[in-house]
Structure formats: C-alpha cells, structure tokens
Amino acid sequence: MSTIPEIEFAELATLDWRNESLSYAQLKAKLPRPEMNSQTAAETVQQIIDDVRAHGMETLKDLAARFDHVQLEHTRVPQHELDRALEELDPKVRQALEESIDRARVFAKAQRPQDAEASYAAGATVTQRWVPVRRVGLYVPGGLAVYPSSVIMNTVPAQAAGVSSLALASPPQKEFGGLPHPTILAAAKLLGIEEVHAMGGAQAVAAFAYGVDMPNDERGGIEPVDVISGPGNIFVATAKRLVKGVVGIDAEAGPTEIAILADASAVPGFVAADMISQAEHDANAAAVLVTDSAELAASVRTELVAQVAATKHSARVKEALSGAQSAIILVKDLDQGIEVCNAYAAEHLEIMVDQAEAAAARITAAGAIFVGSYAPVSLGDYCAGSNHVLPTSGTALHASGLNVNTFLKAIQVINYDKAALGEVAAHVINLANAEDLPAHGDAVAVRKAH
C-alpha cells in the first residue's frame, strides 16, 4: 500500500484504518471530534438567564455594553432602519438574497405535512392536525462572519408553517451604531419581518424564552416565544439547552463540520476547496476526508498547501485543519467508508465517488448529503433550496435539519360517539384494572348506563 507523504500539509492528521476491523462503538470513539467543555459556559449562561428574568431590559443593556461595547436604550430596531438597510443594500446582494428566498420557499412549501385521519367504525375517528406554533424567536449570530443566509433559512420554514408572529435577534454592532449588521436588517425586511432586536448571545435566548416586560415603554417589551431557532456559539447553544422545556428549540448547534467521502475519481482541487470552505468558519470547524485512495489523499494535501495559502482567512483555516476535529481517514474500500460516514453523522456530507447516487442511498445519518462533484456545501448554504441549519456533533444520528415541521405541532383529535365507545368499553375497563387504575375504567362504565 502506498503511503501519504507527511511533508505535504502536515497539520492535517491522518488516521489509517485500512487494516483495522472496528466495532461500531470503537469507531464512534475514534472519530475526530472537537474538544468542547461546556461546563464553565453552563454556569455563566445560567447566571445570564437568571439576570434577564430578574431585571429584563436593564440586563440586556448592561450586557450589550459589556460584550458588544454599545450603549442601548432599547433592543427594538426602528422600522426606518430596516427600510434604510434594504435601500442601501448592494443590488447584486439583494438579487442573490431574493433568489435564495425563492428557492427556499419552494422546498419549504413542499414539506408541509398533510393532516391524517383514521376511522375505526361509524362514529369512531382519530384525526391528526398540524398546527403552527404561536410565536417564534429567530437567532442570527454575529461573530467572525455575517449571516443573512441564516435569516432566510430560519424564517422561510416558519413562514411556510404558518407562524403568525416572528421576532429576530442578532447582536448589536459597534461599527453600525449599536444595530445588527445592515445586511441582516435588509434580509429581515425582504422577508417581511418587522420585529428585530439588537441583542445577542445567551441573553437573547433568555429574553425570547421568558419575555421582557416594559409596560410603560411605547415600543413595548419582548413577548415570550414558543420556539427558538438558529445557530450560535457555545453560549447560545448552552442557553438553548437550559431553556429547552420552557420553549422548544431546533437544536444545540455546535461548530460546523464537513465530511467528504471520495475515491480515486474525485478531483483533488474540489475536495481541498470544500474542506477549506467549512474550515474558514472558525477554529473549531471540522473537515474530514474519508477515502480509500492514498493517492487522492496525497493530492488533496498538495492542493491544501496552495489553496490555504491563497485564501483570505488562511490562519483560521490552518487552525481548524490542524485541530483534533479534522483528519484524513484512510479506509480499505467504499463499504468501510460508508460505515465510517454513517457513524460520523456529519452535518454536511459530500459524496465524490464513482456511482455517487448509489452511495448516497446507503447513507443513513447526515444533516444533508451533497451528491457528486458539482454539489458543494456552499451551494446548500445559499441557493440549493435546502436548509443550512443542520444537526452537528454527531446528532444527525437522531436529529434533522431545520424544516417546516420544526414550527408545527401535531394535535390528535379523538371523536367517538356512544355506540363506538361501547364497542371498546370492556377492553378499556380490563386494561384499566390490569394497571390498577380502576377509576379509568369507571369513567367509561358510567357512560354505558347514561
């Protein structure tokens, strides 16, 4: 077997599993993952949540001064600022946002589930109705990049679900006078969102979950929401975990990740470019190549040397690719590669192998699958029509990406008349007695004589 020359981009680790037979548990334990310690974050976040609940807007203003270095009188962004942001938006960016919105709406509309009904006899039906939640809080992060695309990805499914009240939060920016980034505001305006708040971090999550009462302020406070969605840093993710149950959440988003399943037919330059595209998010981003071709792996390393040096955020990319969460994994064949990918359960999984569609059909755990050489993750980030808010950190084993169902509740409606109840009355009474809950049976028996 050929080996990979370690002189080419030595920062990226190599895991050679070609001669290993790993159980599922061993495989999961050995997969590259970011080293995250959320215990300290949990203590800090809980204090922030408690302060927001106790002191409301005063805490939000204090934290904006401490963390964002801005002085706020109120979090609510005035309508004229939303109007101005859209008026001043680069026409090319506006056109791109509009195209992204249109495509996302087509896919979201197609996801809307149908009500279901089962009939057991005359007068005995059970129906399931899909009902939108009342109000949603959408979180759009600040940080190292600007994410108008996240405004689209969070808003469109909620609107398609029929949610009547939407509020958006994004961190205040000192360079924009304490407002969120103007491109965020412009995207919100394009989507018809009227309630936008300049608040970020765990405090924004707390404000959405518990509300902020300001009865004497003409702008009003912040009404509690039923669901909070949107990605963020470890403090946002931790806050969402701590308020889960008070509100619904989409997921606890961790650092972004890409896995690429590739064979000798893949174009090395494409593979390297796609690894870099996710590594530029932040230093904790993960990029994993799974391949049965040592030659491809060597060529990708060579490409990485050139492309990393040329990319704008080179230092950030190098840090991500040299972290414990990134690696090249050598496998003996495609079957083992698919096994690795299903255990890894990547947020984004690209498949660049011969017969890519057949390989994609064998994937059972991934946030989104990008099939073939011309479906890079960045397509899904912006204009594929799919949603880019996806499960991370292996949670795609059991979780789904953001979709219309995130903002819907399934309500079951049971409609039985007297005759229909009579047909199953004895079964209900017998089961109630078997569970030593005789009053359950009595609630049926009392109706038999009426």
Coordinates of C-alpha atoms in Angstrom, one line a residue:
M1 CA 0.0 0.0 0.0
S2 CA 1.2 3.5 -0.8
T3 CA 1.6 6.0 2.0
I4 CA 0.8 9.6 2.3
P5 CA 3.9 11.9 2.3
E6 CA 3.7 13.8 5.6
I7 CA 5.7 16.7 4.2
E8 CA 2.5 18.0 2.5
F9 CA 0.3 19.9 4.8
A10 CA 1.5 18.1 8.0
E11 CA -1.0 20.0 10.1
L12 CA -3.9 17.7 9.0
A13 CA -3.8 14.4 10.8
T14 CA -4.0 11.0 9.0
L15 CA -6.0 8.1 10.5
D16 CA -5.2 4.9 8.7
W17 CA -8.0 2.3 9.3
R18 CA -7.4 0.2 6.2
N19 CA -6.2 -2.8 8.3
E20 CA -8.5 -2.3 11.3
S21 CA -11.7 -4.0 12.0
L22 CA -13.6 -1.7 14.3
S23 CA -16.9 -2.3 16.1
Y24 CA -19.5 0.4 15.9
A25 CA -18.7 1.5 19.4
Q26 CA -14.9 1.6 18.7
L27 CA -15.5 3.5 15.5
K28 CA -17.5 6.2 17.2
A29 CA -14.9 6.5 20.0
K30 CA -12.1 7.0 17.5
L31 CA -13.8 9.5 15.2
P32 CA -12.3 13.0 15.2
R33 CA -14.4 15.5 17.2
P34 CA -13.8 19.0 18.6
E35 CA -12.7 19.2 22.2
M36 CA -15.6 21.2 23.8
N37 CA -16.0 21.8 27.5
S38 CA -19.4 23.4 28.2
Q39 CA -19.4 23.2 32.0
T40 CA -17.9 26.7 32.5
A41 CA -20.3 28.0 29.8
A42 CA -23.3 26.5 31.6
E43 CA -22.5 28.3 34.9
T44 CA -22.0 31.6 33.1
V45 CA -25.1 31.2 30.9
Q46 CA -27.4 30.2 33.8
Q47 CA -26.4 33.5 35.6
I48 CA -27.2 35.5 32.5
I49 CA -30.6 33.8 32.2
D50 CA -31.4 34.5 35.8
D51 CA -30.4 38.1 35.4
V52 CA -32.5 38.6 32.3
R53 CA -35.5 37.1 34.1
A54 CA -35.0 39.3 37.2
H55 CA -34.0 42.6 35.6
G56 CA -35.2 42.4 31.9
M57 CA -34.2 45.3 29.7
E58 CA -31.6 46.6 32.2
T59 CA -29.7 43.4 32.0
L60 CA -29.9 43.4 28.2
K61 CA -28.5 46.9 28.1
D62 CA -25.8 46.1 30.6
L63 CA -24.6 43.0 28.7
A64 CA -24.7 44.9 25.4
A65 CA -22.3 47.4 26.9
R66 CA -20.1 44.7 28.4
F67 CA -19.9 42.2 25.5
D68 CA -20.7 44.3 22.4
H69 CA -19.4 47.7 23.6
V70 CA -22.5 49.6 22.7
Q71 CA -25.0 51.7 24.6
L72 CA -28.6 50.8 24.0
E73 CA -31.8 52.4 25.2
H74 CA -33.9 49.6 23.8
T75 CA -33.3 46.4 21.8
R76 CA -36.0 47.0 19.2
V77 CA -34.7 48.1 15.8
P78 CA -36.8 51.0 14.4
Q79 CA -38.7 50.4 11.2
H80 CA -36.9 53.2 9.4
E81 CA -33.6 51.4 10.0
L82 CA -34.9 48.2 8.3
D83 CA -36.1 50.3 5.4
R84 CA -32.8 52.1 5.1
A85 CA -30.8 48.9 5.2
L86 CA -32.7 47.5 2.3
E87 CA -32.5 50.7 0.3
E88 CA -28.7 50.8 0.7
L89 CA -28.2 47.1 0.1
D90 CA -25.9 46.2 -2.8
P91 CA -28.2 45.3 -5.7
K92 CA -26.2 42.2 -6.5
V93 CA -26.5 41.0 -2.9
R94 CA -30.3 41.8 -3.0
Q95 CA -30.7 39.8 -6.1
A96 CA -28.8 36.8 -4.6
L97 CA -30.9 37.0 -1.4
E98 CA -34.1 37.1 -3.4
E99 CA -33.1 34.1 -5.4
S100 CA -32.2 32.2 -2.2
I101 CA -35.6 33.1 -0.7
D102 CA -37.5 32.0 -3.7
R103 CA -35.8 28.6 -3.8
A104 CA -36.1 28.1 -0.1
R105 CA -39.8 28.8 -0.3
V106 CA -40.4 26.2 -3.0
F107 CA -38.8 23.5 -0.9
A108 CA -40.4 24.6 2.4
K109 CA -43.9 24.6 0.7
A110 CA -43.3 21.0 -0.4
Q111 CA -42.5 19.9 3.1
R112 CA -45.9 20.9 4.7
P113 CA -47.3 17.6 6.0
Q114 CA -50.9 16.6 5.4
D115 CA -53.5 16.1 8.2
A116 CA -54.3 12.4 8.8
E117 CA -57.5 10.6 9.8
A118 CA -58.2 7.0 10.8
S119 CA -61.8 5.7 11.0
Y120 CA -62.4 2.6 13.2
A121 CA -66.2 2.3 12.8
A122 CA -69.2 4.6 12.4
G123 CA -68.8 7.3 14.9
A124 CA -65.2 6.5 15.8
T125 CA -62.4 8.6 14.3
V126 CA -59.0 9.8 15.3
T127 CA -57.5 12.8 13.4
Q128 CA -54.1 14.4 13.5
R129 CA -54.0 18.1 12.7
W130 CA -50.8 20.0 12.1
V131 CA -50.9 23.4 13.8
P132 CA -48.2 26.1 13.7
V133 CA -46.7 27.4 17.0
R134 CA -47.9 30.8 18.0
R135 CA -44.6 32.7 18.0
V136 CA -41.0 32.0 17.1
G137 CA -37.7 33.7 18.1
L138 CA -35.1 33.5 15.3
Y139 CA -31.5 33.9 16.3
V140 CA -28.8 35.0 13.8
P141 CA -25.2 35.1 15.0
G142 CA -22.6 37.9 14.6
G143 CA -19.0 36.9 15.3
L144 CA -16.5 36.3 12.6
A145 CA -18.9 36.5 9.6
V146 CA -22.2 38.0 8.5
Y147 CA -25.1 35.6 8.1
P148 CA -28.1 37.0 6.1
S149 CA -28.4 33.5 4.7
S150 CA -29.3 32.3 8.3
V151 CA -32.1 34.9 8.3
I152 CA -33.6 33.1 5.3
M153 CA -33.0 29.6 6.5
N154 CA -34.7 30.2 9.8
T155 CA -37.5 32.5 8.6
V156 CA -38.8 30.7 5.4
P157 CA -39.8 27.4 7.1
A158 CA -41.5 29.2 9.9
Q159 CA -43.5 31.3 7.4
A160 CA -44.3 28.2 5.4
A161 CA -45.6 26.5 8.6
G162 CA -48.0 29.4 9.1
V163 CA -46.4 31.0 12.2
S164 CA -48.1 34.4 12.7
S165 CA -45.6 36.1 15.0
L166 CA -41.8 36.2 14.2
A167 CA -39.1 38.1 16.1
L168 CA -35.5 38.1 15.1
A169 CA -32.4 38.8 17.3
S170 CA -28.9 39.5 16.1
P171 CA -26.0 41.0 18.1
P172 CA -25.6 44.8 18.1
Q173 CA -22.5 46.0 16.2
K174 CA -20.5 48.9 17.5
E175 CA -19.5 49.9 13.9
F176 CA -23.2 50.2 13.0
G177 CA -24.3 52.4 15.9
G178 CA -25.5 49.5 18.0
L179 CA -27.7 48.0 15.4
P180 CA -27.2 44.5 13.9
H181 CA -25.3 44.3 10.7
P182 CA -27.2 46.1 7.9
T183 CA -27.2 43.1 5.6
I184 CA -29.0 41.2 8.4
L185 CA -31.6 44.0 8.7
A186 CA -32.0 44.1 4.9
A187 CA -32.7 40.4 4.7
A188 CA -35.2 40.7 7.5
K189 CA -37.0 43.4 5.6
L190 CA -37.0 41.4 2.4
L191 CA -38.7 38.6 4.3
G192 CA -41.3 40.8 5.9
I193 CA -40.0 40.6 9.5
E194 CA -41.0 43.7 11.4
E195 CA -39.8 42.8 14.9
V196 CA -36.0 42.8 15.0
H197 CA -33.9 43.1 18.2
A198 CA -30.3 44.2 18.7
M199 CA -29.3 41.5 21.2
G200 CA -27.0 38.6 21.1
G201 CA -25.7 35.6 23.0
A202 CA -27.3 33.8 25.9
Q203 CA -29.2 37.0 26.9
A204 CA -31.1 37.0 23.6
V205 CA -32.2 33.3 24.1
A206 CA -33.3 34.2 27.7
A207 CA -35.3 37.2 26.5
F208 CA -37.1 35.1 23.9
A209 CA -37.8 32.3 26.3
Y210 CA -39.1 34.3 29.3
G211 CA -40.0 37.7 27.7
V212 CA -39.1 41.2 28.8
D213 CA -41.9 43.3 30.3
M214 CA -41.8 47.0 29.6
P215 CA -45.5 48.2 30.1
N216 CA -44.6 51.9 30.2
D217 CA -42.5 52.0 27.1
E218 CA -44.2 52.8 23.8
R219 CA -42.1 50.3 22.0
G220 CA -43.2 47.5 24.3
G221 CA -41.2 44.8 25.7
I222 CA -40.4 41.3 24.2
E223 CA -43.2 38.8 24.3
P224 CA -42.2 35.2 25.1
V225 CA -41.9 32.8 22.2
D226 CA -42.8 29.2 21.8
V227 CA -39.8 28.1 19.7
I228 CA -36.3 29.4 19.4
S229 CA -34.3 28.5 16.3
G230 CA -31.0 29.5 14.8
P231 CA -27.3 28.7 15.3
G232 CA -24.8 30.4 17.6
N233 CA -21.7 30.0 19.6
I234 CA -21.3 27.7 22.7
F235 CA -23.0 30.3 24.9
V236 CA -26.1 30.4 22.6
A237 CA -26.2 26.6 22.3
T238 CA -25.9 26.2 26.1
A239 CA -28.6 28.8 26.7
K240 CA -30.9 26.9 24.3
R241 CA -30.2 23.7 26.2
L242 CA -31.0 25.4 29.5
V243 CA -34.4 26.9 28.4
K244 CA -35.5 23.7 26.5
G245 CA -38.8 22.7 28.0
V246 CA -39.8 26.3 28.7
V247 CA -39.6 26.7 24.9
G248 CA -39.0 24.4 22.0
I249 CA -35.6 24.6 20.3
D250 CA -34.4 23.5 16.9
A251 CA -31.1 22.1 18.1
E252 CA -28.0 22.8 20.1
A253 CA -25.8 23.8 17.1
G254 CA -22.1 23.1 17.6
P255 CA -19.1 24.0 15.4
T256 CA -19.7 23.4 11.7
E257 CA -18.4 20.3 10.0
I258 CA -17.9 18.7 6.6
A259 CA -17.2 15.1 5.8
I260 CA -16.2 14.1 2.2
L261 CA -16.4 10.5 1.0
A262 CA -14.2 10.3 -2.0
D263 CA -12.4 7.8 -4.2
A264 CA -9.8 8.0 -6.9
S265 CA -12.3 9.5 -9.3
A266 CA -12.6 12.7 -7.2
V267 CA -11.0 16.0 -8.3
P268 CA -8.4 16.8 -5.5
G269 CA -8.9 20.6 -6.0
F270 CA -12.6 20.3 -5.4
V271 CA -12.1 18.3 -2.2
A272 CA -9.5 20.7 -0.8
A273 CA -11.6 23.7 -1.7
D274 CA -14.7 22.3 0.1
M275 CA -12.7 21.4 3.2
I276 CA -11.4 25.0 3.3
S277 CA -14.9 26.4 2.8
Q278 CA -16.0 25.0 6.1
A279 CA -12.7 25.4 7.9
E280 CA -13.0 29.2 7.4
H281 CA -16.0 29.5 9.7
D282 CA -13.9 29.3 12.9
A283 CA -11.0 27.5 14.5
N284 CA -13.3 24.7 15.9
A285 CA -14.8 23.8 12.4
A286 CA -14.2 20.2 11.4
A287 CA -13.1 19.0 7.9
V288 CA -12.8 15.2 7.5
L289 CA -11.9 13.4 4.3
V290 CA -12.8 9.7 4.1
T291 CA -11.1 7.9 1.2
D292 CA -9.9 4.5 0.0
S293 CA -7.3 6.2 -2.2
A294 CA -4.0 7.1 -0.7
E295 CA -3.1 8.8 -4.0
L296 CA -6.1 11.1 -3.7
A297 CA -5.3 11.9 -0.1
A298 CA -1.7 12.9 -1.1
S299 CA -3.0 15.1 -3.9
V300 CA -5.5 16.8 -1.6
R301 CA -2.7 17.6 0.8
T302 CA -0.8 19.2 -2.1
E303 CA -3.9 21.2 -3.1
L304 CA -4.4 22.3 0.5
V305 CA -0.9 23.8 0.7
A306 CA -1.6 26.0 -2.3
Q307 CA -5.3 26.8 -1.6
V308 CA -4.9 27.5 2.2
A309 CA -2.0 29.9 1.4
A310 CA -4.2 31.8 -1.1
T311 CA -7.4 32.0 0.9
K312 CA -8.4 35.2 2.8
H313 CA -8.8 33.5 6.3
S314 CA -5.6 31.4 6.0
A315 CA -4.7 31.4 9.7
R316 CA -8.2 30.5 10.8
V317 CA -8.3 27.7 8.2
K318 CA -5.0 26.3 9.3
E319 CA -6.0 26.2 12.9
A320 CA -9.2 24.4 12.1
L321 CA -7.5 21.8 9.8
S322 CA -4.8 21.2 12.4
G323 CA -7.3 20.6 15.3
A324 CA -8.3 17.3 16.7
Q325 CA -11.7 17.6 14.9
S326 CA -10.1 17.4 11.4
A327 CA -8.4 14.5 9.6
I328 CA -7.9 12.3 6.6
I329 CA -9.3 8.9 7.3
L330 CA -8.0 6.1 5.1
V331 CA -10.3 3.1 4.6
K332 CA -9.9 -0.1 2.7
D333 CA -12.9 0.2 0.4
L334 CA -16.2 2.1 -0.2
D335 CA -18.1 -0.2 2.2
Q336 CA -15.9 0.8 5.1
G337 CA -16.1 4.4 4.0
I338 CA -19.9 4.4 4.2
E339 CA -19.7 2.7 7.6
V340 CA -17.4 5.5 8.8
C341 CA -19.7 8.2 7.4
N342 CA -22.8 6.7 9.0
A343 CA -21.1 6.6 12.4
Y344 CA -19.7 10.1 12.0
A345 CA -23.2 11.5 11.1
A346 CA -21.8 14.7 9.5
E347 CA -23.7 18.0 9.4
H348 CA -22.6 18.2 5.7
L349 CA -21.6 15.1 3.8
E350 CA -20.3 15.3 0.3
I351 CA -20.0 12.2 -1.8
M352 CA -17.5 12.3 -4.7
V353 CA -17.2 8.6 -5.7
D354 CA -18.0 6.6 -8.8
Q355 CA -21.7 5.9 -8.7
A356 CA -22.3 8.7 -6.2
E357 CA -26.1 8.4 -6.2
A358 CA -25.9 4.7 -5.2
A359 CA -23.5 5.5 -2.4
A360 CA -25.7 8.4 -1.2
A361 CA -28.7 6.0 -1.0
R362 CA -26.7 3.9 1.6
I363 CA -26.2 6.9 3.9
T364 CA -28.4 6.7 7.0
A365 CA -27.1 9.6 9.1
A366 CA -26.2 13.0 7.8
G367 CA -27.7 16.5 8.1
A368 CA -27.6 17.0 4.4
I369 CA -26.0 14.9 1.6
F370 CA -24.3 16.6 -1.4
V371 CA -24.1 14.2 -4.3
G372 CA -21.4 14.4 -7.0
S373 CA -18.6 16.8 -7.9
Y374 CA -20.9 19.8 -8.6
A375 CA -22.9 20.0 -5.4
P376 CA -20.6 21.6 -2.9
V377 CA -21.7 22.5 0.6
S378 CA -21.6 26.2 -0.2
L379 CA -24.4 25.6 -2.8
G380 CA -26.6 24.4 0.1
D381 CA -25.5 27.3 2.3
Y382 CA -27.1 29.8 -0.1
C383 CA -29.0 28.7 -3.2
A384 CA -29.8 25.0 -3.5
G385 CA -33.2 25.4 -1.9
S386 CA -32.3 23.2 1.0
N387 CA -31.9 24.4 4.6
H388 CA -28.4 25.0 6.0
V389 CA -29.4 24.9 9.7
L390 CA -28.3 21.3 10.3
P391 CA -27.5 18.9 13.2
T392 CA -23.9 18.9 14.3
S393 CA -21.6 16.9 16.6
G394 CA -23.0 13.5 15.5
T395 CA -26.6 14.4 16.4
A396 CA -27.7 13.6 12.8
L397 CA -27.9 10.1 14.1
H398 CA -31.2 11.1 15.6
A399 CA -31.9 14.7 14.6
S400 CA -33.0 16.5 11.4
G401 CA -32.1 19.8 9.8
L402 CA -34.4 22.8 10.3
N403 CA -37.6 22.3 8.3
V404 CA -41.3 23.2 8.4
N405 CA -42.0 20.6 11.0
T406 CA -39.8 22.4 13.5
F407 CA -42.5 25.0 13.7
L408 CA -45.6 22.7 13.7
K409 CA -47.4 20.8 16.4
A410 CA -49.3 17.6 15.7
I411 CA -52.6 17.7 17.6
Q412 CA -54.6 14.5 17.9
V413 CA -58.4 14.8 17.9
I414 CA -60.4 11.8 19.2
N415 CA -64.1 11.8 18.2
Y416 CA -66.2 8.8 19.4
D417 CA -70.0 8.6 19.9
K418 CA -71.8 6.4 22.5
A419 CA -72.0 3.3 20.2
A420 CA -68.4 3.5 19.2
L421 CA -67.3 3.8 22.9
G422 CA -69.5 0.9 23.8
E423 CA -67.6 -1.4 21.3
V424 CA -64.3 -0.9 23.2
A425 CA -65.6 -0.2 26.7
A426 CA -64.8 -3.7 28.0
H427 CA -61.3 -3.5 26.7
V428 CA -60.7 -0.1 28.3
I429 CA -62.1 -1.4 31.7
N430 CA -60.0 -4.6 31.6
L431 CA -56.8 -2.7 30.8
A432 CA -57.5 -0.1 33.5
N433 CA -58.0 -2.8 36.1
A434 CA -54.8 -4.6 34.9
E435 CA -52.9 -1.4 35.5
D436 CA -54.6 -0.9 38.9
L437 CA -56.3 2.3 37.8
P438 CA -60.0 1.3 38.3
A439 CA -61.2 4.9 38.1
H440 CA -60.1 5.0 34.5
G441 CA -62.5 2.1 33.8
D442 CA -65.2 3.8 35.9
A443 CA -65.0 6.9 33.6
V444 CA -66.1 4.5 30.8
A445 CA -68.6 2.4 32.8
V446 CA -70.5 5.5 34.0
R447 CA -71.3 6.3 30.4
K448 CA -72.7 2.9 29.5
A449 CA -75.7 3.4 31.7
H450 CA -76.4 7.0 30.6

